[in-house]
Amino acid sequence: MEFADAHCHLNLFENVNEAVGDAWKKGVGLIITAGGSGKDNAETLKMVEHEHVFGVVGIGPDFSAKDSHFVKEIEKQVKSNRKIVGIGEIGIDMKVADVNNLALQEEIFTKQVRIAKDLDMPIVIHSRHALEKTVDIIEREKIKRVMFHFFEGDEKQARELAKKGYLISIPPIKSGKRKRIIKEVDLKSIVVETDSPIVGKTPADVIRVCETIAELKGVSLEEVATITTENIRRLFYI
Ligand SMILES: [Zn+2]
């Protein structure tokens, strides 16, 4: 049985070898580690030297003011390393709009969506209190390979996004809304993540998320592991 963590931040771990090794021992055979700032992106390039680890780089909304000049490096970083398989996390976050004004966030996000399109890369979305605006830009730019990291919407929004072919990522935090999403959205549109070490403790925590999904959907753990892993491989071409 192979599990896959669709989203974590390996560069923020004190002991990366331990985190990756522990996950591997427990069956997590694929980890996607995400950048988001100039510093995180540089560190992500190092993280993908680990076996079974792939990465995405991008300038997230919370760094759109401070790190906008790093956007021009992204194309080079993606092209220089075959284990960088997407652009992210990128998007819009209303919670940080005081320091990163909305117009600038939209500009930085749009620029990176266009880079992804040019390079035929998927994008990993970070959206907080801004789902409609984020989806508007995705649709306007006609980018197809999209994963919504730590999906914050409700089951109706999740169903609509799944219908468009986007992937909904389920984090280790349980909620009533998330239970309904898990029940109503087809496994083919679901991936699982830990967002560790920020939310989950280690990438191995993705197994707990799969167990919750298996229970709510009334399917085997193996089916959840297999399909969510396939979904990630299909999105990132790995
Ligand atoms: Zn994250």
Coordinates of C-alpha atoms and ligand atoms in Angstrom, one line a residue:
M1 CA 0.0 0.0 0.0
E2 CA 1.5 3.3 -1.0
F3 CA 0.4 6.7 0.5
A4 CA 1.3 10.1 -0.9
D5 CA 1.5 13.4 0.9
A6 CA 0.3 16.0 -1.6
H7 CA 1.6 19.0 0.4
C8 CA 4.1 19.6 3.2
H9 CA 7.1 21.9 3.9
L10 CA 10.1 19.6 4.4
N11 CA 12.4 22.6 4.6
L12 CA 10.8 23.6 7.9
F13 CA 11.6 20.4 9.7
E14 CA 14.4 20.3 12.2
N15 CA 15.3 16.8 11.1
V16 CA 14.3 16.2 7.5
N17 CA 16.0 12.8 7.2
E18 CA 13.9 11.6 10.1
A19 CA 10.7 12.9 8.7
V20 CA 11.2 11.4 5.2
G21 CA 12.6 8.1 6.6
D22 CA 9.7 7.7 9.1
A23 CA 7.2 8.4 6.3
W24 CA 8.8 5.9 4.0
K25 CA 8.9 3.2 6.6
K26 CA 5.2 3.7 7.2
G27 CA 4.3 3.5 3.5
V28 CA 4.4 7.1 2.3
G29 CA 6.2 6.6 -0.9
L30 CA 5.6 10.0 -2.4
I31 CA 6.0 13.5 -0.9
I32 CA 5.3 16.8 -2.5
T33 CA 7.1 19.6 -0.7
A34 CA 6.1 23.2 -1.3
G35 CA 7.9 26.5 -1.6
G36 CA 6.2 29.8 -1.2
S37 CA 8.9 32.5 -0.6
G38 CA 12.3 33.2 -2.1
K39 CA 14.0 31.4 0.8
D40 CA 11.6 28.5 0.9
N41 CA 12.0 27.9 -2.9
A42 CA 15.8 27.8 -2.6
E43 CA 15.5 25.3 0.3
T44 CA 12.9 23.3 -1.7
L45 CA 15.5 22.7 -4.4
K46 CA 17.6 21.0 -1.7
M47 CA 14.7 19.0 -0.3
V48 CA 14.0 17.3 -3.6
E49 CA 17.4 15.6 -3.4
H50 CA 15.7 13.2 -1.1
E51 CA 14.4 10.0 -2.7
H52 CA 10.6 9.9 -3.2
V53 CA 10.4 13.7 -2.8
F54 CA 9.2 16.1 -5.5
G55 CA 8.7 19.8 -5.1
V56 CA 6.8 22.9 -6.3
V57 CA 8.1 26.5 -6.1
G58 CA 6.3 29.8 -6.2
I59 CA 5.7 33.0 -4.4
G60 CA 2.7 32.8 -2.2
P61 CA 0.3 35.6 -1.4
D62 CA 1.9 36.2 2.0
F63 CA 5.2 37.0 0.3
S64 CA 3.8 38.9 -2.7
A65 CA 5.0 42.2 -1.4
K66 CA 8.3 41.2 0.1
D67 CA 9.4 38.6 -2.5
S68 CA 7.9 39.7 -5.8
H69 CA 11.3 40.0 -7.3
F70 CA 11.8 36.3 -6.9
V71 CA 9.0 35.5 -9.4
K72 CA 11.4 35.9 -12.3
E73 CA 13.6 33.0 -10.8
I74 CA 10.8 30.5 -10.9
E75 CA 11.0 29.6 -14.5
K76 CA 14.7 28.9 -14.2
Q77 CA 14.2 26.8 -11.0
V78 CA 11.6 24.7 -12.7
K79 CA 13.6 24.2 -15.8
S80 CA 16.8 23.4 -13.9
N81 CA 15.5 20.5 -11.8
R82 CA 13.3 17.7 -13.1
K83 CA 12.1 17.0 -9.6
I84 CA 10.4 20.4 -9.4
V85 CA 7.1 19.4 -10.9
G86 CA 4.8 22.4 -10.4
I87 CA 4.3 26.0 -9.3
G88 CA 3.1 26.7 -5.8
E89 CA 1.9 27.4 -3.4
I90 CA 0.4 30.4 -5.1
G91 CA -2.9 32.2 -4.8
I92 CA -4.8 34.8 -2.8
D93 CA -5.1 35.2 0.9
M94 CA -7.4 37.9 2.3
K95 CA -5.9 37.4 5.8
V96 CA -2.6 38.9 4.7
A97 CA -4.1 41.6 2.5
D98 CA -3.1 44.4 4.8
V99 CA 0.5 43.9 4.1
N100 CA 0.1 42.4 0.6
N101 CA -2.5 44.5 -1.1
L102 CA -5.1 42.6 -3.1
A103 CA -4.1 44.1 -6.5
L104 CA -0.5 43.0 -6.0
Q105 CA -1.5 39.5 -4.9
E106 CA -3.6 39.1 -8.0
E107 CA -0.8 40.4 -10.2
I108 CA 1.8 38.0 -8.7
F109 CA -0.6 35.1 -8.8
T110 CA -1.6 35.7 -12.4
K111 CA 2.0 36.0 -13.5
Q112 CA 2.8 32.6 -12.0
V113 CA -0.3 31.0 -13.5
R114 CA 0.9 32.2 -16.9
I115 CA 4.4 30.8 -16.3
A116 CA 2.9 27.4 -15.3
K117 CA 0.8 27.5 -18.5
D118 CA 3.8 28.3 -20.6
L119 CA 5.8 25.4 -19.1
D120 CA 2.9 23.0 -19.0
M121 CA 3.1 22.7 -15.2
P122 CA 0.3 22.2 -12.7
I123 CA -0.3 24.8 -9.9
V124 CA -0.8 24.3 -6.2
I125 CA -3.3 26.8 -4.8
H126 CA -3.3 28.6 -1.5
S127 CA -6.6 30.4 -1.1
R128 CA -7.9 31.9 2.2
H129 CA -11.3 33.7 2.2
A130 CA -10.7 34.2 -1.5
L131 CA -12.0 31.1 -3.3
E132 CA -14.2 32.8 -5.8
K133 CA -11.6 35.3 -6.8
T134 CA -8.9 32.6 -7.1
V135 CA -11.2 30.4 -9.2
D136 CA -12.0 33.4 -11.5
I137 CA -8.3 33.9 -12.3
I138 CA -7.7 30.2 -12.9
E139 CA -10.6 30.0 -15.3
R140 CA -9.7 33.3 -17.0
E141 CA -6.2 32.0 -17.6
K142 CA -7.6 28.6 -18.7
I143 CA -5.1 26.5 -16.7
K144 CA -6.3 22.9 -16.3
R145 CA -4.0 21.1 -13.9
V146 CA -4.9 22.6 -10.5
M147 CA -4.7 21.3 -6.9
F148 CA -6.4 23.2 -4.1
H149 CA -4.1 22.8 -1.1
F150 CA -5.9 22.8 2.3
F151 CA -9.3 23.3 0.6
E152 CA -11.4 25.8 2.5
G153 CA -14.6 25.8 0.6
D154 CA -17.8 23.9 1.2
E155 CA -19.1 20.7 -0.4
K156 CA -21.0 22.5 -3.2
Q157 CA -17.9 24.4 -4.2
A158 CA -15.8 21.2 -4.0
R159 CA -18.2 19.4 -6.3
E160 CA -18.1 22.2 -8.8
L161 CA -14.3 22.3 -8.9
A162 CA -14.1 18.6 -9.1
K163 CA -16.4 18.7 -12.1
K164 CA -13.9 21.0 -13.8
G165 CA -11.2 18.5 -13.2
Y166 CA -9.4 20.2 -10.3
L167 CA -8.1 18.3 -7.3
I168 CA -9.3 19.0 -3.8
S169 CA -6.7 18.4 -1.1
I170 CA -7.9 17.2 2.4
P171 CA -5.7 18.2 5.4
P172 CA -5.5 16.5 8.8
I173 CA -8.0 18.9 10.5
K174 CA -11.5 17.4 10.7
S175 CA -14.7 19.5 10.3
G176 CA -18.3 19.0 9.5
K177 CA -17.8 20.8 6.2
R178 CA -14.9 18.6 5.3
K179 CA -16.8 15.4 6.2
R180 CA -19.5 16.4 3.7
I181 CA -16.9 17.1 1.1
I182 CA -15.3 13.7 1.6
K183 CA -18.7 12.0 1.3
E184 CA -19.8 13.9 -1.7
V185 CA -16.8 14.2 -3.9
D186 CA -15.5 11.3 -5.9
L187 CA -12.2 9.8 -4.8
K188 CA -10.8 10.6 -8.3
S189 CA -10.8 14.3 -7.3
I190 CA -9.4 14.0 -3.9
V191 CA -5.8 14.1 -2.6
V192 CA -4.5 14.1 0.9
E193 CA -2.0 16.3 2.6
T194 CA -0.4 17.0 6.0
D195 CA 0.9 20.6 5.5
S196 CA 3.5 19.4 8.0
P197 CA 5.2 20.6 10.1
I198 CA 2.8 23.5 10.3
V199 CA -0.4 21.5 10.7
G200 CA 0.4 17.7 10.7
K201 CA 3.5 16.6 12.6
T202 CA 5.1 14.5 9.8
P203 CA 4.2 13.4 6.3
A204 CA 3.2 10.0 7.8
D205 CA 0.1 11.8 9.2
V206 CA -1.3 11.5 5.8
I207 CA -2.3 7.9 6.7
R208 CA -4.7 9.2 9.3
V209 CA -6.4 11.4 6.7
C210 CA -6.7 8.3 4.5
E211 CA -8.2 6.4 7.3
T212 CA -10.8 9.1 7.9
I213 CA -11.7 9.1 4.2
A214 CA -12.0 5.3 4.1
E215 CA -14.3 5.3 7.1
L216 CA -16.6 8.1 5.7
K217 CA -16.8 6.7 2.2
G218 CA -17.1 3.1 3.4
V219 CA -14.2 1.9 1.2
S220 CA -10.9 0.1 2.1
L221 CA -7.9 2.0 3.2
E222 CA -6.0 0.5 0.3
E223 CA -8.4 1.9 -2.2
V224 CA -8.0 5.4 -0.7
A225 CA -4.3 5.1 -0.7
T226 CA -4.1 3.9 -4.2
I227 CA -6.4 6.4 -5.8
T228 CA -5.1 9.5 -4.0
T229 CA -1.6 8.5 -4.9
E230 CA -2.6 8.0 -8.5
N231 CA -4.3 11.4 -8.5
I232 CA -1.1 13.0 -7.5
R233 CA 1.0 11.1 -10.1
R234 CA -1.5 12.2 -12.8
L235 CA -1.5 15.8 -11.7
F236 CA 2.3 16.2 -11.5
Y237 CA 3.2 13.7 -14.3
I238 CA 5.3 11.6 -11.9
Ligands
ZN1 ZN 1.6 24.9 2.8

